[in-house]
mmCIF file of C-alpha atoms in Angstrom:
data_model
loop_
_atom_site.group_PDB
_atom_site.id
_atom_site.type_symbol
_atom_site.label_atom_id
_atom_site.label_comp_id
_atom_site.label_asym_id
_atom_site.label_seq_id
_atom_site.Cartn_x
_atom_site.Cartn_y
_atom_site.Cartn_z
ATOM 1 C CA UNK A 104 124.041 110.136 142.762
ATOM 2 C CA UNK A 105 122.919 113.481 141.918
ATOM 3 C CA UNK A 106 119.861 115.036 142.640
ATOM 4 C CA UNK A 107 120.354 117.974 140.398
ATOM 5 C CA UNK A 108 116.942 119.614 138.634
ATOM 6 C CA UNK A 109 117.736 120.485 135.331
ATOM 7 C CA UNK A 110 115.424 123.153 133.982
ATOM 8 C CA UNK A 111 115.027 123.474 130.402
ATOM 9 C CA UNK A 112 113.727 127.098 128.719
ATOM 10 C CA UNK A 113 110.931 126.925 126.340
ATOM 11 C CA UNK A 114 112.801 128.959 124.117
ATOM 12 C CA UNK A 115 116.045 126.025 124.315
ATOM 13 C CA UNK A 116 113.258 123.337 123.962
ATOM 14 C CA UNK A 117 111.122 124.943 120.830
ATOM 15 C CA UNK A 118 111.907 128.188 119.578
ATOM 16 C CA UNK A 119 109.517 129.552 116.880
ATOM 17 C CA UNK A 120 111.421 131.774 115.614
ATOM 18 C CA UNK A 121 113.618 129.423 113.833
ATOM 19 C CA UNK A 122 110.268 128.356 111.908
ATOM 20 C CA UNK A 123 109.857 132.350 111.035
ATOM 21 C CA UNK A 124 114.004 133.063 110.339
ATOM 22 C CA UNK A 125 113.553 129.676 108.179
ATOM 23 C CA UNK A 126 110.582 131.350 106.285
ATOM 24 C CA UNK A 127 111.957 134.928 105.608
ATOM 25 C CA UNK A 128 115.470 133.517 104.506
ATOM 26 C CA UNK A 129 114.256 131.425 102.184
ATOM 27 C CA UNK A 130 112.293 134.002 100.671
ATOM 28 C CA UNK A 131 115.153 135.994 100.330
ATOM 29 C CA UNK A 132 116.947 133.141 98.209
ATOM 30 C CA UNK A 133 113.673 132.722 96.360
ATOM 31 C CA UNK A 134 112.535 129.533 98.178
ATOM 32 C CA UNK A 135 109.107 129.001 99.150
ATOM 33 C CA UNK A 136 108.867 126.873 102.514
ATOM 34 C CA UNK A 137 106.171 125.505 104.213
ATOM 35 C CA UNK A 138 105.417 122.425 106.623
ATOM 36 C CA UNK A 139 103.563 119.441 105.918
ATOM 37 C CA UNK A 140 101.870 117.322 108.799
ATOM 38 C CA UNK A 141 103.633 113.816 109.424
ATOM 39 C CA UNK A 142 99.946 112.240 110.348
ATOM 40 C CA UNK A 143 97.653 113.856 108.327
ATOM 41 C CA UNK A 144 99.607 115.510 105.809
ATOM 42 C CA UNK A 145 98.131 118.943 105.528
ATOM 43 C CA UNK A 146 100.549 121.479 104.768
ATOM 44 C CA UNK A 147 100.830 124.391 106.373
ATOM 45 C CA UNK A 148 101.358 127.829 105.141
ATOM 46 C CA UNK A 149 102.743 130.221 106.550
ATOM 47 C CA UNK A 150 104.307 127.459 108.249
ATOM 48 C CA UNK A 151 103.511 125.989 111.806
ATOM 49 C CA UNK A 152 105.370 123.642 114.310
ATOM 50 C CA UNK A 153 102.011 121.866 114.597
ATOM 51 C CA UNK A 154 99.182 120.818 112.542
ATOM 52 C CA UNK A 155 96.107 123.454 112.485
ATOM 53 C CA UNK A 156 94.168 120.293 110.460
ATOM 54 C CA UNK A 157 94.400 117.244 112.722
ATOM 55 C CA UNK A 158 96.325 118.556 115.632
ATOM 56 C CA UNK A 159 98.926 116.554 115.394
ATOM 57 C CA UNK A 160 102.364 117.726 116.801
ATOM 58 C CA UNK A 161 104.903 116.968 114.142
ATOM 59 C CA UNK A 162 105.190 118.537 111.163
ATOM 60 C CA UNK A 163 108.234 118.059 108.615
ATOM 61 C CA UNK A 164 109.815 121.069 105.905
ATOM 62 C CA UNK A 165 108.770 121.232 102.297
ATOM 63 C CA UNK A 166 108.858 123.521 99.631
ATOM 64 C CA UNK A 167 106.193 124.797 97.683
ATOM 65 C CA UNK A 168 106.686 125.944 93.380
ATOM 66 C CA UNK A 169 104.948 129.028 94.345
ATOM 67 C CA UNK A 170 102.847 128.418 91.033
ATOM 68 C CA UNK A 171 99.020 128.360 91.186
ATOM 69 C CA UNK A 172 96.102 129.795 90.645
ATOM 70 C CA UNK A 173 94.047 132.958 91.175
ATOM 71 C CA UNK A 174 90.771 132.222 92.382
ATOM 72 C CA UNK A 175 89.368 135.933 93.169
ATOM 73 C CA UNK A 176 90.518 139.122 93.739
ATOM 74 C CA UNK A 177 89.615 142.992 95.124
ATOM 75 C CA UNK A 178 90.972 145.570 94.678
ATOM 76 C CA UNK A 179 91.831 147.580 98.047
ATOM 77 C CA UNK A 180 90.424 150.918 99.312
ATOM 78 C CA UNK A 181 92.453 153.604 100.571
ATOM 79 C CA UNK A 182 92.846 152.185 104.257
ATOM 80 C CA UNK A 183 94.035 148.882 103.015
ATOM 81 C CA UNK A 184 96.801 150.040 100.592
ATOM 82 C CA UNK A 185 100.035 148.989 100.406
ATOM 83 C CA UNK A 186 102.130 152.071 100.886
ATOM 84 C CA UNK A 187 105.386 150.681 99.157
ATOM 85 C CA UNK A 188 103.601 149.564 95.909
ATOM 86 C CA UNK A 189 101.484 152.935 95.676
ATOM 87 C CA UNK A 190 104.838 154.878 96.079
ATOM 88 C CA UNK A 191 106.147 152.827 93.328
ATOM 89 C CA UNK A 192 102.572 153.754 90.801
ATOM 90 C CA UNK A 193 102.675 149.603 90.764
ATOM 91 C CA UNK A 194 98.689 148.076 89.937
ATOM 92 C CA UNK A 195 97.614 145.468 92.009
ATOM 93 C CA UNK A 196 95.080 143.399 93.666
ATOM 94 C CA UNK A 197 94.335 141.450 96.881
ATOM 95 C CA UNK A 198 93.268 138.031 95.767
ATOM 96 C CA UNK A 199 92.771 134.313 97.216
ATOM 97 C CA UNK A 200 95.565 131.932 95.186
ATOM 98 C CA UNK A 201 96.030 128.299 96.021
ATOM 99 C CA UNK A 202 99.017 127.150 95.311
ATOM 100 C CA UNK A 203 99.502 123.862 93.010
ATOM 101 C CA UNK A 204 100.024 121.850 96.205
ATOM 102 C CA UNK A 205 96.689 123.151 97.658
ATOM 103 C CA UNK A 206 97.517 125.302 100.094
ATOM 104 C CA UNK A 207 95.545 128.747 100.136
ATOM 105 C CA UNK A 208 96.274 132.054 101.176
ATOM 106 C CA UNK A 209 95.587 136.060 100.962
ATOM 107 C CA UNK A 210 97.797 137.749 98.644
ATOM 108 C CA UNK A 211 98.941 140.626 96.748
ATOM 109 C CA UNK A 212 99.016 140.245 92.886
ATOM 110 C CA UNK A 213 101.240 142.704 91.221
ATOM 111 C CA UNK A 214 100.156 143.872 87.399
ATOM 112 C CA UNK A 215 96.450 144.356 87.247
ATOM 113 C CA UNK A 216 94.928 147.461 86.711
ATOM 114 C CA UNK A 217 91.456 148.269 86.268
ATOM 115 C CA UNK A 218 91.531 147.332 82.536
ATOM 116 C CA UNK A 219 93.319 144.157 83.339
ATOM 117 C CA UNK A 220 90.613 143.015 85.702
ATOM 118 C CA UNK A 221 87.757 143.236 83.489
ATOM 119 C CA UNK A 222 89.888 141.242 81.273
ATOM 120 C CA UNK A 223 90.162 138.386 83.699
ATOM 121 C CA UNK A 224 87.456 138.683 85.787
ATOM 122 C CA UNK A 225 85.309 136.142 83.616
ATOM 123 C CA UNK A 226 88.374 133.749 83.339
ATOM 124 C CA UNK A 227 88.893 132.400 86.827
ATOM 125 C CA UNK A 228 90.773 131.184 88.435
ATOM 126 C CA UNK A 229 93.805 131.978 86.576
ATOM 127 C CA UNK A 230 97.673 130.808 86.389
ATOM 128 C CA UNK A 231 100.083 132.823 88.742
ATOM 129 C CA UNK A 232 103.471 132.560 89.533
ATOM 130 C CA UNK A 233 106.045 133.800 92.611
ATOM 131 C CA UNK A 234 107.752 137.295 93.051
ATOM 132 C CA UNK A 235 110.226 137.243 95.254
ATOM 133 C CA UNK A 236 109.860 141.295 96.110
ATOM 134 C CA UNK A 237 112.954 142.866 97.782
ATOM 135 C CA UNK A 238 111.656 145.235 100.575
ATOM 136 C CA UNK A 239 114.919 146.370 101.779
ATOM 137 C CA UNK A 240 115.562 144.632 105.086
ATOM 138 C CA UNK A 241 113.547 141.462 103.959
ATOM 139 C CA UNK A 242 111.956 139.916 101.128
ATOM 140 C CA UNK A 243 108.522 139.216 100.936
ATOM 141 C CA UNK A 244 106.130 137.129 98.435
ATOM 142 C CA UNK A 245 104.039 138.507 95.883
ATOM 143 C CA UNK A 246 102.480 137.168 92.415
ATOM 144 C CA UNK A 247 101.829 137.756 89.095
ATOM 145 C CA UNK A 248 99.577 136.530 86.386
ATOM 146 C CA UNK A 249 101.373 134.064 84.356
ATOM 147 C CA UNK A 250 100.685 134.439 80.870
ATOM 148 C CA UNK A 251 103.659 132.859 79.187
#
C-alpha cells in the first residue's frame, strides 16, 4: 500500500475567481448573480463563497431582478468622478439602492441632473431598474430611475 502524500493547491481546492468570472460574465449577458447562504439565507452581493451574516461556509447561486429602490443619493465631487460617464456629458448620482430581494449596495444612477434631483429628492426611495453598461473589455452595472 502506498504511502503517497497528495497535496492539494488552494487554488485546485477553492478558486475565487470563478465566483468573480461568474459575476462579470453574467453581467455581460445581462444577468445579475449573487449568493444566498444555505443556513441563514442572507444573500450576498457582490457575491461571496461564505456567509458575511452568520458565518456559515456554504452559500448557493441566485439571481437577483436588478429592480429596486433608491433610497439616497449624492452627487460626487471632482475626486470621486467617474471619468467614462463625464467623457460621455452623462448626469448621474452615487446613491444607496436595495434591491427587491433586500440586498443593498453603493451605486451609480445614470439620468439625474441637478434639476432631476430636486425633483426626487422629496420622493424617496424611488423605483430603479438595471443597466447593463458596456465598458469595453467588461460590463458593469448601473441604474436608472424607472418611471414607466
Amino acid at each position: 500500500m502506498s504511502t503517497e502524500k497528495i497535496t492539494v493547491k488552494t487554488e485546485e481546492f477553492w478558486n475565487r475567481e470563478h465566483v468573480v468570472e461568474k459575476f462579470w460574465n453574467g453581467l455581460k449577458e445581462g444577468v445579475i448573480y449573487a449568493r444566498k447562504c444555505k443556513e441563514c439565507g442572507a444573500i450576498e452581493f457582490p457575491p461571496h463563497h461564505a456567509c458575511n451574516t452568520c458565518g456559515y461556509h456554504e452559500t448557493e447561486w441566485m439571481t437577483l431582478k436588478g429592480t429596486g429602490i433608491l433610497k439616497s443619493f449624492v452627487f460626487t465631487g471632482v475626486l470621486n468622478a467617474r471619468l467614462e460617464l463625464e467623457d460621455r456629458n452623462l448626469k448621474y448620482v452615487c446613491g444607496e439602492v436595495e434591491f427587491d430581494e433586500g440586498v443593498s449596495m453603493n451605486a451609480i444612477v445614470l439620468g439625474i441632473n441637478r434639476k432631476k434631483a430636486r425633483q426626487i429628492q422629496d420622493q424617496l426611495p424611488v423605483r430603479v431598474r438595471p443597466v447593463f453598461y458596456d465598458m469595453g473589455r467588461y460590463t458593469t452595472l448601473y441604474f436608472e430611475l424607472d418611471e414607466d
